[in-house]
JSON list of C-alpha atoms in Angstrom, two decimals:
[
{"chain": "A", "resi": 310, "resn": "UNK", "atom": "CA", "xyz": [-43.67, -65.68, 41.86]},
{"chain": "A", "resi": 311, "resn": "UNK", "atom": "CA", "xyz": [-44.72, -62.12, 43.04]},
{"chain": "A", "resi": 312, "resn": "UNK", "atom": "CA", "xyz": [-44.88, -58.88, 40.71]},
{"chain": "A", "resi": 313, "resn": "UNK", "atom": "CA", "xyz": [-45.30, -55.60, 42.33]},
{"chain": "A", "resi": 314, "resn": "UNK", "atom": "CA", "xyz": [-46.27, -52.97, 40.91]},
{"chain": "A", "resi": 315, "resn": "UNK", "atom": "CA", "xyz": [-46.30, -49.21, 42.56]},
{"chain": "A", "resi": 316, "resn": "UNK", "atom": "CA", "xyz": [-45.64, -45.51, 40.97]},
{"chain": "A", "resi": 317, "resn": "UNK", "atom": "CA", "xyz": [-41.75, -44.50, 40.72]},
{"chain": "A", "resi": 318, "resn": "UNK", "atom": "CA", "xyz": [-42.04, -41.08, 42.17]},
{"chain": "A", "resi": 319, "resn": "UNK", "atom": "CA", "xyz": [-44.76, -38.32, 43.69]},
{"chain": "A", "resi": 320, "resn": "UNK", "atom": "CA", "xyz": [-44.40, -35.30, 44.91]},
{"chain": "A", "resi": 321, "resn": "UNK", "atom": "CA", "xyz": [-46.66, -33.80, 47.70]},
{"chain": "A", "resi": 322, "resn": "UNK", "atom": "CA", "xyz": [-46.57, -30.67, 49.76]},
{"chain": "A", "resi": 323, "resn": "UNK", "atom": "CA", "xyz": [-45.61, -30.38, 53.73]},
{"chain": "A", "resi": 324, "resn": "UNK", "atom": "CA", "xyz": [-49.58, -30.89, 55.70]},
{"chain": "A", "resi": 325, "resn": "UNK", "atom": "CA", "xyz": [-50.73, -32.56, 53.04]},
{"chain": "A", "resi": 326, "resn": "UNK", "atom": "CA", "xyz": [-52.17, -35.89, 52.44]},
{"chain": "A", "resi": 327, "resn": "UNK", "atom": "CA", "xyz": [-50.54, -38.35, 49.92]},
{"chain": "A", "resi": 328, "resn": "UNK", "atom": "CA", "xyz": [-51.86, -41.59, 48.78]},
{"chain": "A", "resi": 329, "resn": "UNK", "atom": "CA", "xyz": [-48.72, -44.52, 47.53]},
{"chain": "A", "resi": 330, "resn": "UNK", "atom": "CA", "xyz": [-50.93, -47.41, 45.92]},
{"chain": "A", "resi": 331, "resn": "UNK", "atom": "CA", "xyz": [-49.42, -50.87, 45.11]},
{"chain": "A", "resi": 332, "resn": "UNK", "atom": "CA", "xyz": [-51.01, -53.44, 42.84]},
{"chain": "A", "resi": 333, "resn": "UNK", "atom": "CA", "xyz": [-49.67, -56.83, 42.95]},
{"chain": "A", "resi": 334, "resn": "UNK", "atom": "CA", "xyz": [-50.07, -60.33, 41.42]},
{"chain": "A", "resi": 335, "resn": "UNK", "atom": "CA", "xyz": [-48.85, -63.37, 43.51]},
{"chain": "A", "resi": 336, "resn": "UNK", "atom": "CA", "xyz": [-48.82, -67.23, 43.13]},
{"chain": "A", "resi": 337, "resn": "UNK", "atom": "CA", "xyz": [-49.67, -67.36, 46.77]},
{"chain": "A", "resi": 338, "resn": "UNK", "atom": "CA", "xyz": [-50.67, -64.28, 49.63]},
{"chain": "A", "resi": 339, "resn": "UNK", "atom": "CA", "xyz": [-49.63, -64.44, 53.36]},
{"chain": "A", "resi": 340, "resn": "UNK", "atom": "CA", "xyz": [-49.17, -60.51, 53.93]},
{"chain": "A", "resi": 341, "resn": "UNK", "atom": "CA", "xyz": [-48.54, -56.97, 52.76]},
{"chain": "A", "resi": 342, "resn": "UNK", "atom": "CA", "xyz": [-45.71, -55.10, 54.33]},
{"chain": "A", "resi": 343, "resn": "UNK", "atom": "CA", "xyz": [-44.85, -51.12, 53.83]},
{"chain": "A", "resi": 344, "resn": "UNK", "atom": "CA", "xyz": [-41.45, -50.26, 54.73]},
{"chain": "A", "resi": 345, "resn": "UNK", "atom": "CA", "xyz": [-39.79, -46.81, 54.44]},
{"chain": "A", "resi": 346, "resn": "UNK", "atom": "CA", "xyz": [-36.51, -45.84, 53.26]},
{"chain": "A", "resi": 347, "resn": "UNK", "atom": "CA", "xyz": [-34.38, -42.89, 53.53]},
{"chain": "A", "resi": 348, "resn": "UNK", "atom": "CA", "xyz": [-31.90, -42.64, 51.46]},
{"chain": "A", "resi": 349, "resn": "UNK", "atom": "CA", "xyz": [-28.49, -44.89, 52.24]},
{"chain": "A", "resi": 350, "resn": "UNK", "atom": "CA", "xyz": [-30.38, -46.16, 54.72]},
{"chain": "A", "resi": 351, "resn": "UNK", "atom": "CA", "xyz": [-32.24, -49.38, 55.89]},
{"chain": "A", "resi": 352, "resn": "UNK", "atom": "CA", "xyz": [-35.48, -49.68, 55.40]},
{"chain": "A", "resi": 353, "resn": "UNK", "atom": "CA", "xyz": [-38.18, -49.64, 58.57]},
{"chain": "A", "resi": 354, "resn": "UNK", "atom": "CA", "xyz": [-41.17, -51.42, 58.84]},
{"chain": "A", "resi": 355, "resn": "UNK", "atom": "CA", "xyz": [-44.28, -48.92, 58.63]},
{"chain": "A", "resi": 356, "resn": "UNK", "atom": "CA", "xyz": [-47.67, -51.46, 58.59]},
{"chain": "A", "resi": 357, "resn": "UNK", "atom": "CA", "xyz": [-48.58, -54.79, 57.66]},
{"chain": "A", "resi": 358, "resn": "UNK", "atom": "CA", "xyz": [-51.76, -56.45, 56.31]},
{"chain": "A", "resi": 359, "resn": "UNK", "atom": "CA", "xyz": [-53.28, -60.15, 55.88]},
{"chain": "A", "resi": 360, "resn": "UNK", "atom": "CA", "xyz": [-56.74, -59.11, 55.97]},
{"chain": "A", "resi": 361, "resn": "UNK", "atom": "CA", "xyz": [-58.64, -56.80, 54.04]},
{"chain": "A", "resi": 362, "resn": "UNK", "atom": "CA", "xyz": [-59.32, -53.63, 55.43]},
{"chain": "A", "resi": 363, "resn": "UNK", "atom": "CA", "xyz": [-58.13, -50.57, 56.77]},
{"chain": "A", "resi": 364, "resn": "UNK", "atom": "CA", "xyz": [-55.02, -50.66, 59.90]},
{"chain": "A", "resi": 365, "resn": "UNK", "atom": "CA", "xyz": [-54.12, -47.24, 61.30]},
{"chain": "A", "resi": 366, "resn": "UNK", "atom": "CA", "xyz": [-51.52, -46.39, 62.96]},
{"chain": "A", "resi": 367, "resn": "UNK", "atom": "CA", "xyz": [-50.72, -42.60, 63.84]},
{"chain": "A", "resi": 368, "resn": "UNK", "atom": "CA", "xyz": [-50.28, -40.81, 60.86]},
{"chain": "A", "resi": 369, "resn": "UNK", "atom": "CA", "xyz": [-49.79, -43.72, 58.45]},
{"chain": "A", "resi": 370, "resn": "UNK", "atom": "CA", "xyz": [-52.12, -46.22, 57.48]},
{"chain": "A", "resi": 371, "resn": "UNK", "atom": "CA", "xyz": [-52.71, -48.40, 55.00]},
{"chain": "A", "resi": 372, "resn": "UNK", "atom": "CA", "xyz": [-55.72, -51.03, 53.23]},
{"chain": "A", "resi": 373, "resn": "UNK", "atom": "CA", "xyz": [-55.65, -53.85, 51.46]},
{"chain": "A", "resi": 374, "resn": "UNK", "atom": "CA", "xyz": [-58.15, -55.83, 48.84]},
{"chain": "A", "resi": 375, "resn": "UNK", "atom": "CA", "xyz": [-57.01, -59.05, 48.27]},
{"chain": "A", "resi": 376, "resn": "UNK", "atom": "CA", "xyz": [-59.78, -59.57, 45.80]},
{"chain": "A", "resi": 377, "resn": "UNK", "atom": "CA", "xyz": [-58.46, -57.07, 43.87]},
{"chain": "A", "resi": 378, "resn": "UNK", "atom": "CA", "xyz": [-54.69, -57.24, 44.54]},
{"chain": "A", "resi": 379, "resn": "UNK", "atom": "CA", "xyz": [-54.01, -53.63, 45.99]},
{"chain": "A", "resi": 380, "resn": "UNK", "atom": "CA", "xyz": [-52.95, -51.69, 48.84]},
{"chain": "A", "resi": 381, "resn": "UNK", "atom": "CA", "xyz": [-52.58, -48.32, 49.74]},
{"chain": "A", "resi": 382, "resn": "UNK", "atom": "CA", "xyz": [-50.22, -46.46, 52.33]},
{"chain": "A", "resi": 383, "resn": "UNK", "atom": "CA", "xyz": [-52.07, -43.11, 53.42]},
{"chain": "A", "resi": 384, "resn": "UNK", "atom": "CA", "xyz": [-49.91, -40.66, 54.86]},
{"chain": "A", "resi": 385, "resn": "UNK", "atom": "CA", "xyz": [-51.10, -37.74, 56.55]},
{"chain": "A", "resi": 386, "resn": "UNK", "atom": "CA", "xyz": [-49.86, -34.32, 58.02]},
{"chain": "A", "resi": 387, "resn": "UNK", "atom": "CA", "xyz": [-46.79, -34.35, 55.92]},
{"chain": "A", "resi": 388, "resn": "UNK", "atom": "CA", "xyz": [-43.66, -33.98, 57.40]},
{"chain": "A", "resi": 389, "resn": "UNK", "atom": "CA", "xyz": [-40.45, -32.79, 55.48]},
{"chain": "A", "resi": 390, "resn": "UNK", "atom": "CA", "xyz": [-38.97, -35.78, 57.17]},
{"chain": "A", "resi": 391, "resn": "UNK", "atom": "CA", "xyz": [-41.14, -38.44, 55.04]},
{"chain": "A", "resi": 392, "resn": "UNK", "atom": "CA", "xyz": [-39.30, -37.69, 52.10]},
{"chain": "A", "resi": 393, "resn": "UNK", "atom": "CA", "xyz": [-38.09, -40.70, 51.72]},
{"chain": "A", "resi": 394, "resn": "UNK", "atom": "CA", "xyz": [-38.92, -43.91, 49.23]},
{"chain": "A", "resi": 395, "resn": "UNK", "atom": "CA", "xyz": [-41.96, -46.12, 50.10]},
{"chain": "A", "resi": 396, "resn": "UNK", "atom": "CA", "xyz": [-41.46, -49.67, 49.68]},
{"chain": "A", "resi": 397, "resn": "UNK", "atom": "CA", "xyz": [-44.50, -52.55, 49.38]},
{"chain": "A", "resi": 398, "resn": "UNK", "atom": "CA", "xyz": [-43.76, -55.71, 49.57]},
{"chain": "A", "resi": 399, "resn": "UNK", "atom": "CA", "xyz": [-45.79, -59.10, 49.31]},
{"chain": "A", "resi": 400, "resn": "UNK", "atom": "CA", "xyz": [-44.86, -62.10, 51.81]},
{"chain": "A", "resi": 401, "resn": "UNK", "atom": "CA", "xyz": [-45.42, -66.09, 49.48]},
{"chain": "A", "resi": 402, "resn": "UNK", "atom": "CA", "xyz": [-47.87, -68.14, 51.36]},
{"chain": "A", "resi": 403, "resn": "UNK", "atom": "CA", "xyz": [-45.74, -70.98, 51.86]},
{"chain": "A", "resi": 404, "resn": "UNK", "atom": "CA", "xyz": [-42.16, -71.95, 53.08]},
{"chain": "A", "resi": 405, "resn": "UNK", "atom": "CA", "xyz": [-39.87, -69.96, 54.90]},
{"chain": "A", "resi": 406, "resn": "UNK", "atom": "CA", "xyz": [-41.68, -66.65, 54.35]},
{"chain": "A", "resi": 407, "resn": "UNK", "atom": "CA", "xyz": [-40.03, -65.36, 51.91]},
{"chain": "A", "resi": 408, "resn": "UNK", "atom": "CA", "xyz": [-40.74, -61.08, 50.89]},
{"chain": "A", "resi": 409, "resn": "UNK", "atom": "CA", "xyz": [-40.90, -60.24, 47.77]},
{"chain": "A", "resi": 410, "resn": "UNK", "atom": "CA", "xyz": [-40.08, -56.13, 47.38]},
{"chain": "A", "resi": 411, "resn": "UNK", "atom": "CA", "xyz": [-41.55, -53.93, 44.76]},
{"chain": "A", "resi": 412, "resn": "UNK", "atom": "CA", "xyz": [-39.24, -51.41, 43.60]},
{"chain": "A", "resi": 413, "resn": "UNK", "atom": "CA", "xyz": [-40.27, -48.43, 45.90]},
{"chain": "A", "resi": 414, "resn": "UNK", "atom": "CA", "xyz": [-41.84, -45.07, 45.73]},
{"chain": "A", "resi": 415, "resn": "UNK", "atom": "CA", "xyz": [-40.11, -41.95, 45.95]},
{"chain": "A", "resi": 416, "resn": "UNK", "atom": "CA", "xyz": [-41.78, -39.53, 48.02]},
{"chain": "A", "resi": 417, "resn": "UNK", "atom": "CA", "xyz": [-40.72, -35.77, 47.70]},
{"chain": "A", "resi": 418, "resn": "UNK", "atom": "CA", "xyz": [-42.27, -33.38, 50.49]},
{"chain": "A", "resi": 419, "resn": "UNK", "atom": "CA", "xyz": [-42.11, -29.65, 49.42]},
{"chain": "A", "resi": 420, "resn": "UNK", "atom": "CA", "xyz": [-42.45, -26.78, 51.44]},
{"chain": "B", "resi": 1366, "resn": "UNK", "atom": "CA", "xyz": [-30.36, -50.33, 71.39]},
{"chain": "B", "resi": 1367, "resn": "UNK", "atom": "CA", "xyz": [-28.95, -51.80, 68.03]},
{"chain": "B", "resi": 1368, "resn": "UNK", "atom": "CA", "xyz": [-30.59, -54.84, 67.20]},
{"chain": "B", "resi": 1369, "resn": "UNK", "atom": "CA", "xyz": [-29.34, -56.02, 63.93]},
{"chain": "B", "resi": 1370, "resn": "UNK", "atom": "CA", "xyz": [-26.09, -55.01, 63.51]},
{"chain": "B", "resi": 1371, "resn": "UNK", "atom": "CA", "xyz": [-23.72, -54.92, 60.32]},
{"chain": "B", "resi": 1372, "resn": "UNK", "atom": "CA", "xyz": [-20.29, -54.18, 60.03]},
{"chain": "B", "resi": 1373, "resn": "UNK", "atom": "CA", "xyz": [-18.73, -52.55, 58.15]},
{"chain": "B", "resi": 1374, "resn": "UNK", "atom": "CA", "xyz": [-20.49, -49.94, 57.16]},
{"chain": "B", "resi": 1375, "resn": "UNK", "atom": "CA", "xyz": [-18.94, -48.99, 54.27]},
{"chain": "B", "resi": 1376, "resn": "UNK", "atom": "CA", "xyz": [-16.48, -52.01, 52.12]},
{"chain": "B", "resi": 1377, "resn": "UNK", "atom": "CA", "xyz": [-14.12, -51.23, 49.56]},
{"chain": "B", "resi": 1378, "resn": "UNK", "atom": "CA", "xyz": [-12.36, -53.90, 47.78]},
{"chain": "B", "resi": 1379, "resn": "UNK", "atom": "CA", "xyz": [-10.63, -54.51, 44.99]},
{"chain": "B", "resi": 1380, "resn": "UNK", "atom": "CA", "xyz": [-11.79, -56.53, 41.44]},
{"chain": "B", "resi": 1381, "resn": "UNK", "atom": "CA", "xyz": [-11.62, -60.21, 42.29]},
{"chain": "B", "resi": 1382, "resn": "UNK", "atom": "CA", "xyz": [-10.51, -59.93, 45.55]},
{"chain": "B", "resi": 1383, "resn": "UNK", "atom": "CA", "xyz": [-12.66, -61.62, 48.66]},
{"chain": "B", "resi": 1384, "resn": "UNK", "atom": "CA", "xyz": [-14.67, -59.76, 50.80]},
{"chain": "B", "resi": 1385, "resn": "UNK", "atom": "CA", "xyz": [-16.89, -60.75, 54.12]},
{"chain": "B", "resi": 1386, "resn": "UNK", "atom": "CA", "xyz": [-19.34, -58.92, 55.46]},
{"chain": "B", "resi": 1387, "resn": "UNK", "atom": "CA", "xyz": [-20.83, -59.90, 58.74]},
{"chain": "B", "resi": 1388, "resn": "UNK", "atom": "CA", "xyz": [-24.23, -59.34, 60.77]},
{"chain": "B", "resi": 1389, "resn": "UNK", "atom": "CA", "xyz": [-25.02, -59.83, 63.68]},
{"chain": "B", "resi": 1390, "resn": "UNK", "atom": "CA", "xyz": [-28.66, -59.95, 65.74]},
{"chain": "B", "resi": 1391, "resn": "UNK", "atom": "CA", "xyz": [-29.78, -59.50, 69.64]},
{"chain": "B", "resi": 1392, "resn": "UNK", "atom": "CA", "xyz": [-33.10, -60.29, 68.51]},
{"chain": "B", "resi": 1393, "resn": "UNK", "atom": "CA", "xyz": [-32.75, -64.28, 68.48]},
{"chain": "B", "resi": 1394, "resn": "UNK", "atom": "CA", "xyz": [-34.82, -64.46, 66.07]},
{"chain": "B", "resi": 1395, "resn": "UNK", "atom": "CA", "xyz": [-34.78, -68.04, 64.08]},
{"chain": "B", "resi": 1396, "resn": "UNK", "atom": "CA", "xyz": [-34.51, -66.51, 60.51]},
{"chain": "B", "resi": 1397, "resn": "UNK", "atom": "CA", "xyz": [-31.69, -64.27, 58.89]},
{"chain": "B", "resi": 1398, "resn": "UNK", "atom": "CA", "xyz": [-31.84, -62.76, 55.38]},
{"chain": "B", "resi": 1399, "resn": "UNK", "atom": "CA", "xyz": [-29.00, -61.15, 52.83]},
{"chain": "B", "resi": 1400, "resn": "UNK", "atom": "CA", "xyz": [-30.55, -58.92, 50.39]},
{"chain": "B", "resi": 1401, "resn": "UNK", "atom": "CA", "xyz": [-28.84, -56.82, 48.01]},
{"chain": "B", "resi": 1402, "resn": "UNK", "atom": "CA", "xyz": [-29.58, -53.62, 46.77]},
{"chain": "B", "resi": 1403, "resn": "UNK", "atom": "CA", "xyz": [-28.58, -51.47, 43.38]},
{"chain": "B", "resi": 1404, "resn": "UNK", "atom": "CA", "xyz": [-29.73, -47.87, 43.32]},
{"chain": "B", "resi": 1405, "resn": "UNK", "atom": "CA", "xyz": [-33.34, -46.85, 42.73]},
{"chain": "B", "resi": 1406, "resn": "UNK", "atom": "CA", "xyz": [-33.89, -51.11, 42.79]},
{"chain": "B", "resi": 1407, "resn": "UNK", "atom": "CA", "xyz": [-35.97, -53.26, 45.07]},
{"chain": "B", "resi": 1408, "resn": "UNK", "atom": "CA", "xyz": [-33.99, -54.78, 47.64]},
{"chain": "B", "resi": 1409, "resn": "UNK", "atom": "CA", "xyz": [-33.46, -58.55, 46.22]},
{"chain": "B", "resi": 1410, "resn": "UNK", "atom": "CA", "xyz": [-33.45, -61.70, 47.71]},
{"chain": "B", "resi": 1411, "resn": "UNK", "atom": "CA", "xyz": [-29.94, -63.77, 48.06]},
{"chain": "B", "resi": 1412, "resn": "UNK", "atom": "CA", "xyz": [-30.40, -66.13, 50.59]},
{"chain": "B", "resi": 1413, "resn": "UNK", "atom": "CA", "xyz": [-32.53, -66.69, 54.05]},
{"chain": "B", "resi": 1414, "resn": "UNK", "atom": "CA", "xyz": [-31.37, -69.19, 56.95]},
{"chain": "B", "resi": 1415, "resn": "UNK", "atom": "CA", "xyz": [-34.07, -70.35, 58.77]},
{"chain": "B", "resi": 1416, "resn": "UNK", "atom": "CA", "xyz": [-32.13, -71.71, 62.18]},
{"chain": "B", "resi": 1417, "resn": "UNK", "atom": "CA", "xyz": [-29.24, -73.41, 60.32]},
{"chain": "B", "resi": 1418, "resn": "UNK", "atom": "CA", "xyz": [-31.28, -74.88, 57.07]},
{"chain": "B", "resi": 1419, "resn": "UNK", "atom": "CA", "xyz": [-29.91, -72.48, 54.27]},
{"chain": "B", "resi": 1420, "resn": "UNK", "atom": "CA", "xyz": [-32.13, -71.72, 51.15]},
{"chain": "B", "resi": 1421, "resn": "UNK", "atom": "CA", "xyz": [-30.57, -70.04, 48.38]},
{"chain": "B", "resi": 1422, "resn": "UNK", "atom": "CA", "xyz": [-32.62, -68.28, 45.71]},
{"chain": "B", "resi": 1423, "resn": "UNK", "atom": "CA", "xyz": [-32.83, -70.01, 42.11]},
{"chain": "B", "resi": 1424, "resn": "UNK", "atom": "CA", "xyz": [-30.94, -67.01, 40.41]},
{"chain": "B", "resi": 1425, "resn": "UNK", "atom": "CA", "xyz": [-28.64, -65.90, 43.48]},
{"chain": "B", "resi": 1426, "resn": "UNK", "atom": "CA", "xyz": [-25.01, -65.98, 41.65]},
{"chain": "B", "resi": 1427, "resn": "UNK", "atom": "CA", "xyz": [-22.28, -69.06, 43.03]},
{"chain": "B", "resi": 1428, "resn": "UNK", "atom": "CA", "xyz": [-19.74, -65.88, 43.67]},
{"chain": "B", "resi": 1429, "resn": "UNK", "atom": "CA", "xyz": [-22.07, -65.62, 46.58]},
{"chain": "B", "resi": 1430, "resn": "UNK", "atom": "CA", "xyz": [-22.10, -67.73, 49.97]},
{"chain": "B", "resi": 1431, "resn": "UNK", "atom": "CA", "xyz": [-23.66, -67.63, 53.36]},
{"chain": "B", "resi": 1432, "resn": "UNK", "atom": "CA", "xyz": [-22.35, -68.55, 56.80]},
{"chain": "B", "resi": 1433, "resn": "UNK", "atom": "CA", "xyz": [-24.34, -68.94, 60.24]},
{"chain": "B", "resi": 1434, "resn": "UNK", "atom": "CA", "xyz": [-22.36, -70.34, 62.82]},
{"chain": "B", "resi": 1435, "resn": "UNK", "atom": "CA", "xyz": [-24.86, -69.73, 65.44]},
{"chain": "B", "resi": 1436, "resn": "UNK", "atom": "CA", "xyz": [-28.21, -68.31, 66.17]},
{"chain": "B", "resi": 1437, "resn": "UNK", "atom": "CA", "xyz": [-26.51, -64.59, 66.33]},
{"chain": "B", "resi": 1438, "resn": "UNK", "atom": "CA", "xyz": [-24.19, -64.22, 63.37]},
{"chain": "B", "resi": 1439, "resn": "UNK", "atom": "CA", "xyz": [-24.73, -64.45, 59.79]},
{"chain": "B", "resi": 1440, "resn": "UNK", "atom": "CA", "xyz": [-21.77, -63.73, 56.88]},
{"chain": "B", "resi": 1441, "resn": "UNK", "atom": "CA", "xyz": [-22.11, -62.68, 53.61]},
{"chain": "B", "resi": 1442, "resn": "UNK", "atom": "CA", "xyz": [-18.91, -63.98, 51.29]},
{"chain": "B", "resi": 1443, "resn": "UNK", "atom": "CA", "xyz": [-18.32, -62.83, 48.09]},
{"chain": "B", "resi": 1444, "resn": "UNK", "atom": "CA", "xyz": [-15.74, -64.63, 46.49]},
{"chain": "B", "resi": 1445, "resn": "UNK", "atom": "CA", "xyz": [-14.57, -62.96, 43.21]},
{"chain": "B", "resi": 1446, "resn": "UNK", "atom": "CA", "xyz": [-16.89, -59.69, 43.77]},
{"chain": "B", "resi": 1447, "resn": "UNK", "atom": "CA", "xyz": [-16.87, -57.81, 39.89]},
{"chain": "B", "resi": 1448, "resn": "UNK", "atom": "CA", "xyz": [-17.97, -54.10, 39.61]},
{"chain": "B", "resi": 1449, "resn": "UNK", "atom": "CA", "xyz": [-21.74, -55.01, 38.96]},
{"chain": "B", "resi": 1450, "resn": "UNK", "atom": "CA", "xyz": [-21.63, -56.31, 42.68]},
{"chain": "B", "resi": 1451, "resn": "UNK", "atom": "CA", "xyz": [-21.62, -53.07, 44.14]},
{"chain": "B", "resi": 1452, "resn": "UNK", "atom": "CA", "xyz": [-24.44, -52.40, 46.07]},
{"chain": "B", "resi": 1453, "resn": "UNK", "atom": "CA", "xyz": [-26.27, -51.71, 49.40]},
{"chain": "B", "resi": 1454, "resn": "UNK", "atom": "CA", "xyz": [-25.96, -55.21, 51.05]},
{"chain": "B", "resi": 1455, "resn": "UNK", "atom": "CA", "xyz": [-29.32, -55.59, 53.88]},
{"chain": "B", "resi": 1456, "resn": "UNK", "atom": "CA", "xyz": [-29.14, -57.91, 56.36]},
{"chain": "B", "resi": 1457, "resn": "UNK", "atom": "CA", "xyz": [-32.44, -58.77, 57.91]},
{"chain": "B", "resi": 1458, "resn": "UNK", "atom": "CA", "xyz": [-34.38, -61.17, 60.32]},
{"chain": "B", "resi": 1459, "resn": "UNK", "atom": "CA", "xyz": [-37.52, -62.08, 61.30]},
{"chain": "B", "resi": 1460, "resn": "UNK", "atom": "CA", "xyz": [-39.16, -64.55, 63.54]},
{"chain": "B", "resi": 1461, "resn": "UNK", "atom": "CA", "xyz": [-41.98, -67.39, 63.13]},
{"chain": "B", "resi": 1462, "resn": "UNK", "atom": "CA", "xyz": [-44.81, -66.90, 65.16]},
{"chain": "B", "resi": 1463, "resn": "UNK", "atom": "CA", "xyz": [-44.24, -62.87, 65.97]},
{"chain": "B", "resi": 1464, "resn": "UNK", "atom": "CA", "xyz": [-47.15, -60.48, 64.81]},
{"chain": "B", "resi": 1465, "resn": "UNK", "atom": "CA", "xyz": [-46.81, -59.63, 60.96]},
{"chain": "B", "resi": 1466, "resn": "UNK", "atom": "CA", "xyz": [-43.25, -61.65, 60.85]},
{"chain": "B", "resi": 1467, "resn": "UNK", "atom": "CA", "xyz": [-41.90, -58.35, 60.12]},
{"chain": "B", "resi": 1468, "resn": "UNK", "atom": "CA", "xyz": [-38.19, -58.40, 59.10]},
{"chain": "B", "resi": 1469, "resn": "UNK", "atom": "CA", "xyz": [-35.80, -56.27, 61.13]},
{"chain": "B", "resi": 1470, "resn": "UNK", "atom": "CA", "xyz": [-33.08, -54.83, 58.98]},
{"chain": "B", "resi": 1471, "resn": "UNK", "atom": "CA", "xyz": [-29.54, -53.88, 59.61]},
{"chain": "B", "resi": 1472, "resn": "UNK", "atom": "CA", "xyz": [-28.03, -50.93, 58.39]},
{"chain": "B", "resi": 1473, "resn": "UNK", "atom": "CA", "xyz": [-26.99, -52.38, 55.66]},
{"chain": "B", "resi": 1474, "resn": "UNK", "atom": "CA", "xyz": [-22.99, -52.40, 54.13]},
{"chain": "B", "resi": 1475, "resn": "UNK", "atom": "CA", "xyz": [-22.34, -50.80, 50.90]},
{"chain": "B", "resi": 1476, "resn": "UNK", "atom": "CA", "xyz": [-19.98, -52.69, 49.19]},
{"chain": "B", "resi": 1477, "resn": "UNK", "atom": "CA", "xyz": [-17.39, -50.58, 46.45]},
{"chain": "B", "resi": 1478, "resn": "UNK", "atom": "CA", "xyz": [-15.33, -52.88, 44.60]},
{"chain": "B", "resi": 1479, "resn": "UNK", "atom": "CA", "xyz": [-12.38, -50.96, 42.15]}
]
């Protein structure tokens, strides 16, 4: 099985920087997804990772150790419109790929 | 251009009484998900189709079922929904061999049951 661990809520200011980490422990390790979530909504996918390392992508990016279980999402420039909750989730190794979700970060941007 | 596609949006139904709700994908991707959702929660993990082979998770309740008819359309049933099934139900799909497998979610259907 997969646990997922990440912080309930932060709180960052508009043009800042914010760093969401998310430690995990898995039986088995094909990926690392970040999705975001407004709320009542769907969540979109932001990044994913299988290897270690950092993968940019605009204003977002986000790293991954799998030696050490942990990823980070980086966002930058902060928007008003990121407020939103931050969701990691770990993909099994095997089968039908099946996600496991962590419970999500809640990201408040203030002015 | 809407690509996974649930309707309704919204679902009210009554204690015990049947519901369906439906998805449908323009994606043709091989694998469909249901997840459901409780406030402030993780999204969970019902069930996943990959092409027609159903897999249901271990701890997924019987009052739920799955239908796929074809490669498009995917139904959620809830037989005998009770108040702690109220959620945010995702529908989502992915497919094998893409970059990252991502999952492409619906809109999602939040279900009220009185």
């Amino acid at each position: 099985g997969q646990n997922i661990d990440q912080p309930t809520e932060m709180t960052a200011t508009e043009g800042a920087i914010v760093q969401i980490n998310c430690t995990y422990q898995t039986s088995g390790f094909n990926g690392l997804f970040w999705y975001q979530q407004h709320a009542g909504e769907a969540p979109t996918f932001l990044s994913y990772n299988v290897l270690d390392g950092l993968e940019e992508k605009g204003r977002f990016s986000s790293f991954l150790s799998r030696s050490k279980g942990y990823s980070y999402l980086l966002l930058k420039e902060l928007q008003m419109k990121d407020s939103a909750s931050y969701l990691c989730a770990v993909r099994d190794q095997g089968g039908y790929q099946k996600v496991t979700f962590g419970i999500g970060t809640k990201l408040q941007v203030i002015p | 251009d809407a690509m996974v596609i649930q309707n309704p949006r919204y679902q009210v139904t009554q204690f015990g009484k049947p519901v369906t709700l439906s998805c449908s994908q323009t994606l043709n991707h091989n694998v469909m998900y249901w997840y459901q959702q409780k406030s402030s929660q993780a999204p969970k993990l019902l069930f996943h189709y990959y092409d027609k082979d159903f897999n249901n998770e271990a701890d997924t309740p019987d009052n739920f079922q799955s239908r796929r008819p074809n490669t498009s359309f995917c139904f959620l049933d809830i037989r005998s929904p009770g108040l702690g099934d109220a959620a945010m139900y995702l529908c989502a799909t992915s497919s094998l061999g893409g970059w990252g497998e991502t999952q492409y979610f619906g809109p999602g259907t939040r279900l009220l049951v009185l």
